[in-house]
Coordinates of C-alpha atoms in Angstrom, one line a residue:
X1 CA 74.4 -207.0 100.4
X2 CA 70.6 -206.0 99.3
X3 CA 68.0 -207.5 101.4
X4 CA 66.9 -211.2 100.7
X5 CA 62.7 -211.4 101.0
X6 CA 61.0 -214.3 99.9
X7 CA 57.2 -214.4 98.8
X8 CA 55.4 -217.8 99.3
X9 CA 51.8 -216.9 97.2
X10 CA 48.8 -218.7 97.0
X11 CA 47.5 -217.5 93.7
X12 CA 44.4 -218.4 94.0
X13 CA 43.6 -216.7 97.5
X14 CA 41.1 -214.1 97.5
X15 CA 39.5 -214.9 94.4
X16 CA 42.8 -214.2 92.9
X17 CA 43.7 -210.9 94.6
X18 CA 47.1 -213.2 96.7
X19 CA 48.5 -213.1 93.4
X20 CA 47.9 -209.1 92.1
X21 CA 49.1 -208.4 96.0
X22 CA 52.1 -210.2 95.7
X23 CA 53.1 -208.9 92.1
X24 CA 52.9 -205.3 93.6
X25 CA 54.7 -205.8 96.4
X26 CA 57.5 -208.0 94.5
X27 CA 58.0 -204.8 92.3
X28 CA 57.5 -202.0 95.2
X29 CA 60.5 -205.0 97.3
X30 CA 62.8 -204.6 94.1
X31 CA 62.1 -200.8 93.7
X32 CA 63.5 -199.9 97.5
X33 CA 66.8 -202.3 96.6
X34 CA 66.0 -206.0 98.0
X35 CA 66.4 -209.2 96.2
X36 CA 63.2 -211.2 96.1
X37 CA 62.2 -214.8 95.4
X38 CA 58.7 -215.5 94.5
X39 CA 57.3 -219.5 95.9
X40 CA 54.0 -220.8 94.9
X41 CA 52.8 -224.0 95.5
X42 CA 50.2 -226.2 93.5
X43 CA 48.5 -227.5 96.9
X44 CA 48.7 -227.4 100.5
X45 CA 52.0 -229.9 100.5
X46 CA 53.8 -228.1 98.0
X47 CA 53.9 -225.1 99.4
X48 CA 54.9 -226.4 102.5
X49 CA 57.7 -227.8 100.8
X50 CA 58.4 -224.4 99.0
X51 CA 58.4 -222.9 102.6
X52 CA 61.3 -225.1 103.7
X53 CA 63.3 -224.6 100.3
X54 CA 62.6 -220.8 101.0
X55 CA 63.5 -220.9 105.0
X56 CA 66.9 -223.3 103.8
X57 CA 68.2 -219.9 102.1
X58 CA 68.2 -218.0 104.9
X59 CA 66.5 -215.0 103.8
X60 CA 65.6 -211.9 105.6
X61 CA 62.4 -212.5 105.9
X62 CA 59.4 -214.8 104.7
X63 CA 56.4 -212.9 103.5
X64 CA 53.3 -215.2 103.2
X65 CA 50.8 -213.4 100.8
X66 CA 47.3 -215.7 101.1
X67 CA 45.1 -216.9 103.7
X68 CA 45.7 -218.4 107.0
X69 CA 46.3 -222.1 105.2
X70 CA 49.4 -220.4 103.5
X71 CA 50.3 -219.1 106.5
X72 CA 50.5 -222.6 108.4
X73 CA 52.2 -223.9 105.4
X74 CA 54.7 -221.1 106.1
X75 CA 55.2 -221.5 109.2
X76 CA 56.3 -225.5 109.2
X77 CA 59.3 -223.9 107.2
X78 CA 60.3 -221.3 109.3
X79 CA 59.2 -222.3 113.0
X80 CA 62.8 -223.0 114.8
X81 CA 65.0 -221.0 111.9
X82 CA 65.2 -217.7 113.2
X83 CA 64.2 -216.9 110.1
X84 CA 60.8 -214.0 110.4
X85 CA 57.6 -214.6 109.1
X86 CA 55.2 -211.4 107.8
X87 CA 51.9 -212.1 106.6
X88 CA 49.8 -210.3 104.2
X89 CA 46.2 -211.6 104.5
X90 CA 44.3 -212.0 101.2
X91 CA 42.3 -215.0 102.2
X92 CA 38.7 -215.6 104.2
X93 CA 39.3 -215.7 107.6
X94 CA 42.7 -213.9 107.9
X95 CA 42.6 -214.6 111.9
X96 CA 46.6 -215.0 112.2
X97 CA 46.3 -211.8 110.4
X98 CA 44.0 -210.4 112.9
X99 CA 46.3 -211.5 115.9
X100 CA 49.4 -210.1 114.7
X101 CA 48.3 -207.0 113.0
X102 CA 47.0 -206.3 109.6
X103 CA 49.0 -203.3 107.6
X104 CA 46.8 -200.5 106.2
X105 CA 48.4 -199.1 103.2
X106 CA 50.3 -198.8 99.5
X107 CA 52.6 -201.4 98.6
X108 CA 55.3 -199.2 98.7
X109 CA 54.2 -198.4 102.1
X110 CA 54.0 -202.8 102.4
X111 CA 57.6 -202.8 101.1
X112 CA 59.4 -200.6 103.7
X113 CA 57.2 -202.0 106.4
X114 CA 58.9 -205.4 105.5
X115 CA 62.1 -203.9 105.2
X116 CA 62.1 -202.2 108.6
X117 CA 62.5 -205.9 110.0
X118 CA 60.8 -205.1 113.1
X119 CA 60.0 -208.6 114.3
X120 CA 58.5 -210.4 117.6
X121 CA 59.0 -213.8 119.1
X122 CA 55.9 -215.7 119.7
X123 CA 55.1 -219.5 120.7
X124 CA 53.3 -221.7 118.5
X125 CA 52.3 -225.1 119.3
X126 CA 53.3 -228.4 118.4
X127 CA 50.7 -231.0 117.9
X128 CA 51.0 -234.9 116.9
X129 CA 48.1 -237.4 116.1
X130 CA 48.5 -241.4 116.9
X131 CA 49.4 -241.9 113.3
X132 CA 52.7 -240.1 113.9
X133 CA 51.8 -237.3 111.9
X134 CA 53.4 -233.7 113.4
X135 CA 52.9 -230.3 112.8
X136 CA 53.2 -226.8 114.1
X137 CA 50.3 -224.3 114.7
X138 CA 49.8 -220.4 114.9
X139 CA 46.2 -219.9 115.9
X140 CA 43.5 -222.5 117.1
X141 CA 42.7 -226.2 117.0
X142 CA 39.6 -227.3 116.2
X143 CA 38.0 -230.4 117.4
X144 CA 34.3 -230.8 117.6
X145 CA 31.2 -229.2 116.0
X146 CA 33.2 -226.3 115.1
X147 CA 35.4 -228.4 112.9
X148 CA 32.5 -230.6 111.2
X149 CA 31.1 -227.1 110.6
X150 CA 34.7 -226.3 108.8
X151 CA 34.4 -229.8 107.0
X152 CA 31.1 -229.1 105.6
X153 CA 32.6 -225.6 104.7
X154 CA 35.2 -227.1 102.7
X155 CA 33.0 -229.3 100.6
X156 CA 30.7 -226.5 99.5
X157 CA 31.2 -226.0 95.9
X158 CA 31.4 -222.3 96.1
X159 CA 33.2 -220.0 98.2
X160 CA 31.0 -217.4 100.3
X161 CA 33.2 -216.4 103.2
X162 CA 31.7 -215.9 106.6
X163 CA 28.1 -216.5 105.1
X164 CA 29.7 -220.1 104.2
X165 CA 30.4 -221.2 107.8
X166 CA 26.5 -219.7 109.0
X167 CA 25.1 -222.0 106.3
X168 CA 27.3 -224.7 107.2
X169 CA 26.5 -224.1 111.0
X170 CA 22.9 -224.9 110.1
X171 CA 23.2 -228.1 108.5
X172 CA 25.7 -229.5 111.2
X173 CA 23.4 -228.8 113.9
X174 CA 20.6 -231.2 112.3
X175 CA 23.2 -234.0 112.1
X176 CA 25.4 -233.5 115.4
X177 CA 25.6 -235.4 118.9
X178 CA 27.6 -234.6 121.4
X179 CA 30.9 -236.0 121.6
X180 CA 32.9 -238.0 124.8
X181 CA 35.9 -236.6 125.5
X182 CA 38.8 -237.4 127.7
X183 CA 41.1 -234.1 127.6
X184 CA 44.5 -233.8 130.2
X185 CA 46.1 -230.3 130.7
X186 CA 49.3 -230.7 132.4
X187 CA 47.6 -233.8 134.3
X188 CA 45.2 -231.9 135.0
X189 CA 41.6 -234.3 133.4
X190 CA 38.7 -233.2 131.9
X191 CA 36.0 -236.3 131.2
X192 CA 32.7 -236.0 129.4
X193 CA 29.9 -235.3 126.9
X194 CA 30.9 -231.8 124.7
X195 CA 30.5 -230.2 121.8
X196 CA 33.9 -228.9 121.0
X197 CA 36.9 -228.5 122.3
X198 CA 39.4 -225.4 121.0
X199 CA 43.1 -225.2 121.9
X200 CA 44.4 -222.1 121.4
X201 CA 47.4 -219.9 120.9
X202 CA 46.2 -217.2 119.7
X203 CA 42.1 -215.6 120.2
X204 CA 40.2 -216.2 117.1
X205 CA 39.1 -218.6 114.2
X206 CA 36.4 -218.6 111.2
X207 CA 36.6 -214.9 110.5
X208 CA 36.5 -213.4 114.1
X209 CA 35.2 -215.8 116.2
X210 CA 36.6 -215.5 120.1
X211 CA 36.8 -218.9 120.5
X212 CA 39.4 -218.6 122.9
X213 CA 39.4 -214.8 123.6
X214 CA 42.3 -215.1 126.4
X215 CA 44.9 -216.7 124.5
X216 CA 47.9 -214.7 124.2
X217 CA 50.8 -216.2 121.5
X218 CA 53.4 -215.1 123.7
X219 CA 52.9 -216.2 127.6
X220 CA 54.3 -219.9 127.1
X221 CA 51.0 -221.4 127.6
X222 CA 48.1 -222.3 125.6
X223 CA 44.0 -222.0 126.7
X224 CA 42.0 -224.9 126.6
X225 CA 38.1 -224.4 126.0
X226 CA 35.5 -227.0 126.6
X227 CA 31.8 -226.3 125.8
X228 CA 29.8 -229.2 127.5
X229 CA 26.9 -231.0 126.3
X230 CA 24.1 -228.5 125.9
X231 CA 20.5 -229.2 124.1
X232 CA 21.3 -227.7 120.5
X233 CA 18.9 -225.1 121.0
X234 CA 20.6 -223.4 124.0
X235 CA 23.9 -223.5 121.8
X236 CA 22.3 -222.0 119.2
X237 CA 21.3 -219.2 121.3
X238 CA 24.6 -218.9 122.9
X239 CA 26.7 -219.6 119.9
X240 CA 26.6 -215.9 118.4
X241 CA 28.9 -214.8 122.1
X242 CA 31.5 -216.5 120.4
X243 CA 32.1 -213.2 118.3
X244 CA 32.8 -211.1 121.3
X245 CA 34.1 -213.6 124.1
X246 CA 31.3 -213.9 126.1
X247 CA 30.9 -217.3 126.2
X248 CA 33.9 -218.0 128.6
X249 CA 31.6 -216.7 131.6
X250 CA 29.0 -219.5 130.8
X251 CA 28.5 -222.2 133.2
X252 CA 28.6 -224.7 130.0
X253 CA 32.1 -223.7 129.4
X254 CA 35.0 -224.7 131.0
X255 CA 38.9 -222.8 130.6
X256 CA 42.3 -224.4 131.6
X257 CA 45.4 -223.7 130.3
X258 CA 48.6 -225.3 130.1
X259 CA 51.6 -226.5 128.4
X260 CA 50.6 -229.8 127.3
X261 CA 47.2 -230.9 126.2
X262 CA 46.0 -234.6 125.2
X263 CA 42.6 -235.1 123.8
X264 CA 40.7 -239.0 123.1
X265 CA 37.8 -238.4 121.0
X266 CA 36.0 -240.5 118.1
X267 CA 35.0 -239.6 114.9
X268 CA 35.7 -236.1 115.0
X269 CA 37.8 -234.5 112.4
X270 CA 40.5 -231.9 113.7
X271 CA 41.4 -228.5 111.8
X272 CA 44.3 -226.7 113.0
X273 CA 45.0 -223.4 111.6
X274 CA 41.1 -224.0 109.0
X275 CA 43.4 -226.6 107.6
X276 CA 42.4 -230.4 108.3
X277 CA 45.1 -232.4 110.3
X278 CA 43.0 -235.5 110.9
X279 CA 41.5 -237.4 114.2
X280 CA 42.2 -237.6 117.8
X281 CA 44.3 -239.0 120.0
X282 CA 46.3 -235.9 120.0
X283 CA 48.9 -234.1 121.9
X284 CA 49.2 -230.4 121.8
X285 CA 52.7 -228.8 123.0
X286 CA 53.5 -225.3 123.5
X287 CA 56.9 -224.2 121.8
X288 CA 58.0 -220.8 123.5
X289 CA 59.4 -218.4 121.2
X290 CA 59.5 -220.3 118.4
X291 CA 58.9 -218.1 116.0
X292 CA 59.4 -214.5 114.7
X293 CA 56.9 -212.5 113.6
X294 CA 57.8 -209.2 111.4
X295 CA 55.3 -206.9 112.9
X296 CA 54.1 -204.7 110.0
X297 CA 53.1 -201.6 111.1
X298 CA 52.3 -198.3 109.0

């Protein structure tokens, strides 16, 4: 039997480019002998649900060809299946992307990389709101200033990229106030003022920033970060070490990590994966090896 690859495109990533990506590699797929089944989803919840129909059939491999939202709708249909997940970043921030490795090449060269099936189990994490809603994560939560940044993001008209989250970082800090938190990490408690919290299983978010520059997506354990309440001028200053990791050594910040994390917070949103979720209470699980990763590698 031919190899089985399904696509699962956001058209509209990339001011477009998802879908002239995916349209190469469906023919480069079909010219080396595989069977392939393009998916794409109107919104967020259909291509979740095009996800799962894909992941039902069993096929060799899911190839998600967008941004990292595509890529967290991809992986609620294949985390537990066996089933590999490759993705090809044509979106923003591209940070799952960035943690897994981003291929450098033809299509063709895309297309046997796929083929080769070389794959890697990694953990994701499990997180539930109050409201019963559930889903599964790749990369970093989001809870705090960082987040209301992401929610002003996504209400710009326009799309700018990285230059969209500065501009949005600048109208946030007129507005924001530090927030209470009550976080536990494997009863481990954490009580105060902040202005975010990040749970990570992988390092980055928003384009490259080192939010939680330890995290590794296959130890079994996620990192916690806590910034403290800081005057917004000294988190200004400090904010750009986010791009390198540097802010883990400051006295303002505080690292746990764990394999269950509960956070009570008010009105803050939460973005998992730069996709909204919703609002604390929350409770963040670790799932070991629940997914495999195709590793594409020139």
């Amino acid at each position: 039997m031919p190899p089985h690859i399904a696509l699962l495109v956001n058209p509209r990533s990339g001011r477009r480019r998802a879908a002239v990506t995916a349209v190469r590699l469906k023919e480069a797929l079909r010219d080396a002998g595989a069977r392939v089944h393009v998916y794409s989803g109107e919104s967020a919840a259909d291509s979740r649900r095009m996800a799962r129909l894909a992941a039902a059939d069993d096929p060799d491999a899911l190839v998600a060809v967008g941004g990292d939202g595509l890529v967290h709708q991809a992986l609620q249909g294949v985390v537990g299946t066996g089933v590999p997940l490759a993705v090809v970043p044509t979106g923003t921030g591209n940070d799952i992307a960035r943690a897994f490795g981003r291929f450098r090449g033809s299509a063709q060269d895309l297309a046997a990389a796929v083929l080769r099936g070389r794959t890697r189990s990694v953990d994701c994490v499990r997180v539930e709101l109050a409201d019963g809603t559930r889903r599964h994560y790749l990369s970093v939560l989001a809870c705090g200033f960082d987040a209301r940044v992401n929610e002003r993001v996504n209400g710009f008209r326009f799309k700018v990229g990285r230059v969209g989250y500065l501009v949005g970082l600048l109208a946030e800090m007129r507005a924001f106030r530090p927030v209470h938190y009550e976080i536990d990490v494997d009863g481990r408690r954490v009580d105060g003022p902040g202005m975010l919290v990040a749970i990570g299983n992988t390092s980055s978010y928003g384009g490259g920033m080192k939010v939680c520059a330890a995290a590794e997506p296959d130890d079994g354990l996620i990192d916690v970060v806590f910034l403290k309440e800081a005057p917004m001028g000294r988190f200004l200053r400090l904010f750009p070490l986010v791009f390198t990791g540097g802010h883990l050594d400051l006295p303002e910040v505080l690292v746990e990590r764990g394999r269950t994390v509960t956070v009570r917070a008010e009105s803050v949103p939460v973005y998992i994966d730069g996709e909204r979720l919703g609002e604390p209470p929350l409770v963040c699980e670790v799932v070991p090896k629940s997914v495999e990763m195709l590793e594409l590698t020139s």
